[in-house]
Amino acid sequence: LQPAALGQASAVIANTPLSCREYRAHFVRRRAQLAESSSAQPSAAAVPWTFSLGRAAPLAPGPSPTTYGPDALAAAARQVADRRPDLLALKAGYAAQDARLRQAILTRFPLLNLSANHAGDNTGILSNGVAGTFALPICNGNRGQVAIEKATREQLHDEYQARLDQAEAEVAAARAELVSDRQALGELEASVPRLEAIARQASAAYARGEIDGATYLTLVQNALARRADLEDKRLAALQAEASLEQALFLPPAELGAS
């Protein structure tokens, strides 16, 4: 065998459960099949490459990216602040801090407390009393505490806004990535079957001596490379889909998935 064919044969044995003896038997059968289909005896170098193409072509198509309803997707993007746990937690923290600020502001105003007491014993003696307190903030009016609570509230607001902007950016990026990956995946799904059909035809042409080994090798390698690109792009589209669902914090069913 030629060095390239030997290398391909070694790769087939290394990546399949075939032993050397089983590979040789498979080689003989495959060479006979090629000879029958092409009415010519194929060279020993042509046979190993057909194994790789044959292993790639029967691959079952992987799961396709989900198609989301555009209206449901747009609505989910608008409501992301009311659904993501991180944004809800920051919003609750801001509301609690706002309540503390209001409480601190109330202490700057005069405070009047009035109370009435009534008591009696078993001798029939009764006592009544009235008590009152009046707090007048004439020194600092609790301005320091108010300033602290106000600064804390502003910090929480800034953190919430920054996280909201980040969430919206994540949603937009995931949507754009998914659209791009779907487009590229569609192009590959259309081109890969044609390339694989050409490579299978090249196998018979090479066996008949109509094309040289370099041309045949180029056609087969191109088909295998595009098949690998197809599976890589399918995986990338599924990852973009998962990123979008995570950014929106919604399962596919609520996004109108189909």
mmCIF file of C-alpha atoms in Angstrom:
data_model
loop_
_atom_site.group_PDB
_atom_site.id
_atom_site.type_symbol
_atom_site.label_atom_id
_atom_site.label_comp_id
_atom_site.label_asym_id
_atom_site.label_seq_id
_atom_site.Cartn_x
_atom_site.Cartn_y
_atom_site.Cartn_z
ATOM 1 C CA LEU A 1 0.000 0.000 0.000
ATOM 2 C CA GLN A 2 1.003 3.602 -0.517
ATOM 3 C CA PRO A 3 2.033 5.544 2.619
ATOM 4 C CA ALA A 4 -1.194 7.577 2.611
ATOM 5 C CA ALA A 5 -3.263 4.413 2.304
ATOM 6 C CA LEU A 6 -1.298 2.744 5.099
ATOM 7 C CA GLY A 7 -1.874 5.751 7.325
ATOM 8 C CA GLN A 8 -5.599 5.700 6.567
ATOM 9 C CA ALA A 9 -5.789 1.965 7.241
ATOM 10 C CA SER A 10 -4.058 2.478 10.602
ATOM 11 C CA ALA A 11 -6.506 5.241 11.474
ATOM 12 C CA VAL A 12 -9.484 3.008 10.660
ATOM 13 C CA ILE A 13 -8.154 0.202 12.866
ATOM 14 C CA ALA A 14 -7.347 2.621 15.710
ATOM 15 C CA ASN A 15 -10.831 4.140 15.718
ATOM 16 C CA THR A 16 -12.912 0.992 15.236
ATOM 17 C CA PRO A 17 -13.163 -2.311 17.085
ATOM 18 C CA LEU A 18 -11.729 -4.075 14.009
ATOM 19 C CA SER A 19 -8.602 -6.176 14.412
ATOM 20 C CA CYS A 20 -5.967 -6.350 11.688
ATOM 21 C CA ARG A 21 -7.379 -9.690 10.503
ATOM 22 C CA GLU A 22 -10.939 -8.323 10.430
ATOM 23 C CA TYR A 23 -9.792 -5.181 8.651
ATOM 24 C CA ARG A 24 -8.060 -7.264 5.965
ATOM 25 C CA ALA A 25 -11.244 -9.288 5.393
ATOM 26 C CA HIS A 26 -13.247 -6.065 5.240
ATOM 27 C CA PHE A 27 -10.683 -4.622 2.824
ATOM 28 C CA VAL A 28 -11.032 -7.609 0.480
ATOM 29 C CA ARG A 29 -14.843 -7.403 0.502
ATOM 30 C CA ARG A 30 -14.807 -3.641 -0.069
ATOM 31 C CA ARG A 31 -12.364 -3.955 -2.950
ATOM 32 C CA ALA A 32 -14.561 -6.591 -4.552
ATOM 33 C CA GLN A 33 -17.608 -4.309 -4.188
ATOM 34 C CA LEU A 34 -15.758 -1.435 -5.833
ATOM 35 C CA ALA A 35 -14.582 -3.694 -8.658
ATOM 36 C CA GLU A 36 -18.143 -4.905 -9.265
ATOM 37 C CA SER A 37 -19.613 -1.394 -9.277
ATOM 38 C CA SER A 38 -16.926 0.090 -11.525
ATOM 39 C CA SER A 39 -16.171 -2.885 -13.788
ATOM 40 C CA ALA A 40 -12.489 -2.355 -12.999
ATOM 41 C CA GLN A 41 -10.088 -3.492 -10.323
ATOM 42 C CA PRO A 42 -9.593 -0.585 -7.862
ATOM 43 C CA SER A 43 -6.134 0.153 -6.598
ATOM 44 C CA ALA A 44 -5.209 -0.747 -3.036
ATOM 45 C CA ALA A 45 -4.894 2.948 -2.204
ATOM 46 C CA ALA A 46 -8.517 3.698 -3.110
ATOM 47 C CA VAL A 47 -10.112 1.262 -0.701
ATOM 48 C CA PRO A 48 -9.075 2.664 2.729
ATOM 49 C CA TRP A 49 -10.420 6.123 1.933
ATOM 50 C CA THR A 50 -13.857 4.729 1.189
ATOM 51 C CA PHE A 51 -13.979 3.412 4.768
ATOM 52 C CA SER A 52 -13.754 6.923 6.223
ATOM 53 C CA LEU A 53 -16.384 8.265 3.868
ATOM 54 C CA GLY A 54 -18.596 5.275 4.565
ATOM 55 C CA ARG A 55 -18.349 5.816 8.314
ATOM 56 C CA ALA A 56 -19.165 9.516 8.041
ATOM 57 C CA ALA A 57 -22.065 9.289 5.600
ATOM 58 C CA PRO A 58 -24.389 7.040 7.675
ATOM 59 C CA LEU A 59 -24.220 9.372 10.696
ATOM 60 C CA ALA A 60 -27.701 10.078 11.938
ATOM 61 C CA PRO A 61 -28.454 13.795 11.881
ATOM 62 C CA GLY A 62 -28.155 15.375 15.308
ATOM 63 C CA PRO A 63 -30.895 17.417 16.937
ATOM 64 C CA SER A 64 -31.672 20.619 15.105
ATOM 65 C CA PRO A 65 -31.836 23.959 16.914
ATOM 66 C CA THR A 66 -35.253 24.883 18.218
ATOM 67 C CA THR A 67 -37.367 27.420 16.361
ATOM 68 C CA TYR A 68 -38.798 29.963 18.769
ATOM 69 C CA GLY A 69 -41.965 31.950 18.270
ATOM 70 C CA PRO A 70 -40.904 35.549 17.485
ATOM 71 C CA ASP A 71 -43.719 37.096 19.527
ATOM 72 C CA ALA A 72 -43.022 34.924 22.569
ATOM 73 C CA LEU A 73 -39.300 35.625 22.264
ATOM 74 C CA ALA A 74 -39.820 39.397 22.084
ATOM 75 C CA ALA A 75 -42.184 39.306 25.073
ATOM 76 C CA ALA A 76 -39.721 37.234 27.092
ATOM 77 C CA ALA A 77 -36.920 39.697 26.317
ATOM 78 C CA ARG A 78 -39.071 42.589 27.586
ATOM 79 C CA GLN A 79 -39.954 40.744 30.804
ATOM 80 C CA VAL A 80 -36.465 39.521 31.667
ATOM 81 C CA ALA A 81 -36.258 41.867 34.689
ATOM 82 C CA ASP A 82 -39.350 40.241 36.227
ATOM 83 C CA ARG A 83 -38.096 36.692 35.820
ATOM 84 C CA ARG A 84 -34.352 36.338 36.317
ATOM 85 C CA PRO A 85 -33.461 35.486 39.930
ATOM 86 C CA ASP A 86 -30.398 37.749 40.018
ATOM 87 C CA LEU A 87 -32.432 40.766 38.895
ATOM 88 C CA LEU A 88 -35.290 39.954 41.257
ATOM 89 C CA ALA A 89 -32.859 39.713 44.174
ATOM 90 C CA LEU A 90 -31.297 43.087 43.346
ATOM 91 C CA LYS A 91 -34.738 44.621 42.961
ATOM 92 C CA ALA A 92 -35.798 43.279 46.378
ATOM 93 C CA GLY A 93 -32.592 44.602 47.932
ATOM 94 C CA TYR A 94 -33.253 48.046 46.468
ATOM 95 C CA ALA A 95 -36.829 48.049 47.814
ATOM 96 C CA ALA A 96 -35.618 47.080 51.301
ATOM 97 C CA GLN A 97 -32.961 49.798 51.254
ATOM 98 C CA ASP A 98 -35.539 52.346 50.091
ATOM 99 C CA ALA A 99 -37.671 51.448 53.117
ATOM 100 C CA ARG A 100 -34.669 51.969 55.422
ATOM 101 C CA LEU A 101 -34.015 55.372 53.860
ATOM 102 C CA ARG A 102 -37.607 56.446 54.431
ATOM 103 C CA GLN A 103 -37.385 55.322 58.020
ATOM 104 C CA ALA A 104 -34.207 57.360 58.512
ATOM 105 C CA ILE A 105 -35.878 60.425 56.975
ATOM 106 C CA LEU A 106 -38.807 60.149 59.382
ATOM 107 C CA THR A 107 -36.436 60.472 62.360
ATOM 108 C CA ARG A 108 -35.571 64.011 61.225
ATOM 109 C CA PHE A 109 -39.032 65.244 62.147
ATOM 110 C CA PRO A 110 -40.240 65.977 65.722
ATOM 111 C CA LEU A 111 -41.706 62.935 67.429
ATOM 112 C CA LEU A 112 -44.597 63.227 69.903
ATOM 113 C CA ASN A 113 -45.657 60.299 72.076
ATOM 114 C CA LEU A 114 -48.704 60.430 74.383
ATOM 115 C CA SER A 115 -49.856 57.692 76.740
ATOM 116 C CA ALA A 116 -52.585 57.269 79.366
ATOM 117 C CA ASN A 117 -52.393 55.016 82.431
ATOM 118 C CA HIS A 118 -55.266 53.651 84.524
ATOM 119 C CA ALA A 119 -54.811 51.444 87.588
ATOM 120 C CA GLY A 120 -56.905 50.158 90.494
ATOM 121 C CA ASP A 121 -56.542 47.860 93.517
ATOM 122 C CA ASN A 122 -58.843 45.678 95.680
ATOM 123 C CA THR A 123 -59.599 48.573 98.045
ATOM 124 C CA GLY A 124 -61.333 50.517 95.323
ATOM 125 C CA ILE A 125 -58.618 53.092 94.874
ATOM 126 C CA LEU A 126 -58.212 54.137 91.299
ATOM 127 C CA SER A 127 -55.415 56.110 89.701
ATOM 128 C CA ASN A 128 -55.222 57.758 86.345
ATOM 129 C CA GLY A 129 -52.276 59.366 84.630
ATOM 130 C CA VAL A 130 -51.174 60.907 81.411
ATOM 131 C CA ALA A 131 -47.616 60.895 80.047
ATOM 132 C CA GLY A 132 -46.111 62.467 77.002
ATOM 133 C CA THR A 133 -42.712 62.817 75.327
ATOM 134 C CA PHE A 134 -41.654 65.181 72.629
ATOM 135 C CA ALA A 135 -38.416 64.544 70.682
ATOM 136 C CA LEU A 136 -37.060 67.514 68.807
ATOM 137 C CA PRO A 137 -34.058 66.841 66.489
ATOM 138 C CA ILE A 138 -32.304 70.169 66.931
ATOM 139 C CA CYS A 139 -28.682 68.968 66.536
ATOM 140 C CA ASN A 140 -27.925 67.093 63.293
ATOM 141 C CA GLY A 141 -31.406 65.872 62.438
ATOM 142 C CA ASN A 142 -30.006 62.392 61.729
ATOM 143 C CA ARG A 143 -28.540 63.778 58.519
ATOM 144 C CA GLY A 144 -25.554 61.431 58.664
ATOM 145 C CA GLN A 145 -27.677 58.285 58.773
ATOM 146 C CA VAL A 146 -29.912 59.619 56.027
ATOM 147 C CA ALA A 147 -26.870 60.271 53.838
ATOM 148 C CA ILE A 148 -25.577 56.714 54.436
ATOM 149 C CA GLU A 149 -28.921 55.114 53.600
ATOM 150 C CA LYS A 150 -29.308 57.301 50.510
ATOM 151 C CA ALA A 151 -25.823 56.444 49.225
ATOM 152 C CA THR A 152 -26.484 52.757 49.806
ATOM 153 C CA ARG A 153 -29.745 52.963 47.878
ATOM 154 C CA GLU A 154 -28.008 54.710 44.964
ATOM 155 C CA GLN A 155 -25.324 52.012 44.929
ATOM 156 C CA LEU A 156 -27.957 49.272 44.795
ATOM 157 C CA HIS A 157 -29.740 51.098 41.990
ATOM 158 C CA ASP A 158 -26.523 51.320 39.985
ATOM 159 C CA GLU A 159 -25.815 47.620 40.555
ATOM 160 C CA TYR A 160 -29.326 46.713 39.441
ATOM 161 C CA GLN A 161 -29.100 48.856 36.310
ATOM 162 C CA ALA A 162 -25.691 47.433 35.412
ATOM 163 C CA ARG A 163 -26.966 43.868 35.815
ATOM 164 C CA LEU A 164 -30.080 44.669 33.790
ATOM 165 C CA ASP A 165 -27.979 46.128 30.969
ATOM 166 C CA GLN A 166 -25.754 43.046 31.077
ATOM 167 C CA ALA A 167 -28.784 40.719 30.925
ATOM 168 C CA GLU A 168 -30.233 42.554 27.933
ATOM 169 C CA ALA A 169 -26.852 42.415 26.192
ATOM 170 C CA GLU A 170 -26.630 38.662 26.862
ATOM 171 C CA VAL A 171 -30.081 38.118 25.370
ATOM 172 C CA ALA A 172 -29.270 40.184 22.271
ATOM 173 C CA ALA A 173 -25.916 38.424 21.770
ATOM 174 C CA ALA A 174 -27.452 34.953 22.173
ATOM 175 C CA ARG A 175 -30.231 35.782 19.704
ATOM 176 C CA ALA A 176 -27.750 37.092 17.127
ATOM 177 C CA GLU A 177 -25.469 34.073 17.604
ATOM 178 C CA LEU A 178 -28.365 31.657 17.207
ATOM 179 C CA VAL A 179 -29.546 33.345 13.999
ATOM 180 C CA SER A 180 -26.019 33.243 12.560
ATOM 181 C CA ASP A 181 -25.470 29.601 13.507
ATOM 182 C CA ARG A 182 -28.844 28.572 12.063
ATOM 183 C CA GLN A 183 -28.022 30.239 8.767
ATOM 184 C CA ALA A 184 -24.601 28.587 8.550
ATOM 185 C CA LEU A 185 -26.102 25.243 9.565
ATOM 186 C CA GLY A 186 -28.700 25.451 6.804
ATOM 187 C CA GLU A 187 -26.007 26.098 4.212
ATOM 188 C CA LEU A 188 -23.957 23.137 5.420
ATOM 189 C CA GLU A 189 -26.976 20.822 5.519
ATOM 190 C CA ALA A 190 -27.591 21.683 1.874
ATOM 191 C CA SER A 191 -23.976 21.273 0.700
ATOM 192 C CA VAL A 192 -22.742 18.236 2.658
ATOM 193 C CA PRO A 193 -24.989 15.610 0.957
ATOM 194 C CA ARG A 194 -23.864 16.872 -2.464
ATOM 195 C CA LEU A 195 -20.195 16.689 -1.486
ATOM 196 C CA GLU A 196 -20.608 13.184 -0.095
ATOM 197 C CA ALA A 197 -22.389 12.062 -3.270
ATOM 198 C CA ILE A 198 -19.508 13.473 -5.336
ATOM 199 C CA ALA A 199 -16.978 11.661 -3.138
ATOM 200 C CA ARG A 200 -18.811 8.344 -3.580
ATOM 201 C CA GLN A 201 -18.839 8.837 -7.342
ATOM 202 C CA ALA A 202 -15.144 9.702 -7.208
ATOM 203 C CA SER A 203 -14.458 6.341 -5.579
ATOM 204 C CA ALA A 204 -15.724 4.503 -8.646
ATOM 205 C CA ALA A 205 -14.006 6.964 -10.983
ATOM 206 C CA TYR A 206 -10.703 6.451 -9.208
ATOM 207 C CA ALA A 207 -11.101 2.682 -9.416
ATOM 208 C CA ARG A 208 -11.590 3.001 -13.173
ATOM 209 C CA GLY A 209 -8.510 5.213 -13.460
ATOM 210 C CA GLU A 210 -10.486 8.252 -14.613
ATOM 211 C CA ILE A 211 -9.038 10.519 -11.888
ATOM 212 C CA ASP A 212 -5.708 10.464 -10.120
ATOM 213 C CA GLY A 213 -5.138 9.742 -6.452
ATOM 214 C CA ALA A 214 -4.593 13.373 -5.470
ATOM 215 C CA THR A 215 -7.953 14.424 -6.928
ATOM 216 C CA TYR A 216 -9.745 11.531 -5.291
ATOM 217 C CA LEU A 217 -8.097 12.241 -1.953
ATOM 218 C CA THR A 218 -9.041 15.925 -2.171
ATOM 219 C CA LEU A 219 -12.699 15.122 -2.870
ATOM 220 C CA VAL A 220 -12.949 12.632 -0.006
ATOM 221 C CA GLN A 221 -11.166 14.854 2.484
ATOM 222 C CA ASN A 222 -13.326 17.808 1.492
ATOM 223 C CA ALA A 223 -16.504 15.800 2.098
ATOM 224 C CA LEU A 224 -15.240 14.588 5.486
ATOM 225 C CA ALA A 225 -14.140 18.087 6.512
ATOM 226 C CA ARG A 226 -17.506 19.584 5.604
ATOM 227 C CA ARG A 227 -19.280 16.813 7.520
ATOM 228 C CA ALA A 228 -17.181 17.705 10.570
ATOM 229 C CA ASP A 229 -18.006 21.395 10.040
ATOM 230 C CA LEU A 230 -21.683 20.503 9.916
ATOM 231 C CA GLU A 231 -21.605 18.703 13.254
ATOM 232 C CA ASP A 232 -19.530 21.489 14.827
ATOM 233 C CA LYS A 233 -21.988 24.127 13.640
ATOM 234 C CA ARG A 234 -24.937 22.060 14.849
ATOM 235 C CA LEU A 235 -23.328 21.897 18.294
ATOM 236 C CA ALA A 236 -22.635 25.650 18.223
ATOM 237 C CA ALA A 237 -26.281 26.351 17.390
ATOM 238 C CA LEU A 238 -27.466 24.167 20.260
ATOM 239 C CA GLN A 239 -25.076 25.961 22.623
ATOM 240 C CA ALA A 240 -26.385 29.349 21.444
ATOM 241 C CA GLU A 241 -29.911 28.087 22.031
ATOM 242 C CA ALA A 242 -29.022 27.050 25.586
ATOM 243 C CA SER A 243 -27.370 30.429 26.191
ATOM 244 C CA LEU A 244 -30.526 32.222 25.053
ATOM 245 C CA GLU A 245 -32.755 30.125 27.304
ATOM 246 C CA GLN A 246 -30.399 30.760 30.220
ATOM 247 C CA ALA A 247 -30.277 34.509 29.559
ATOM 248 C CA LEU A 248 -34.082 34.664 29.433
ATOM 249 C CA PHE A 249 -34.493 32.147 32.266
ATOM 250 C CA LEU A 250 -37.260 30.397 30.366
ATOM 251 C CA PRO A 251 -37.696 26.789 29.187
ATOM 252 C CA PRO A 252 -38.293 26.194 25.448
ATOM 253 C CA ALA A 253 -42.006 25.457 26.001
ATOM 254 C CA GLU A 254 -42.649 29.016 27.197
ATOM 255 C CA LEU A 255 -40.803 30.476 24.214
ATOM 256 C CA GLY A 256 -43.181 28.910 21.715
ATOM 257 C CA ALA A 257 -40.539 26.354 20.699
ATOM 258 C CA SER A 258 -41.230 24.033 17.814
#
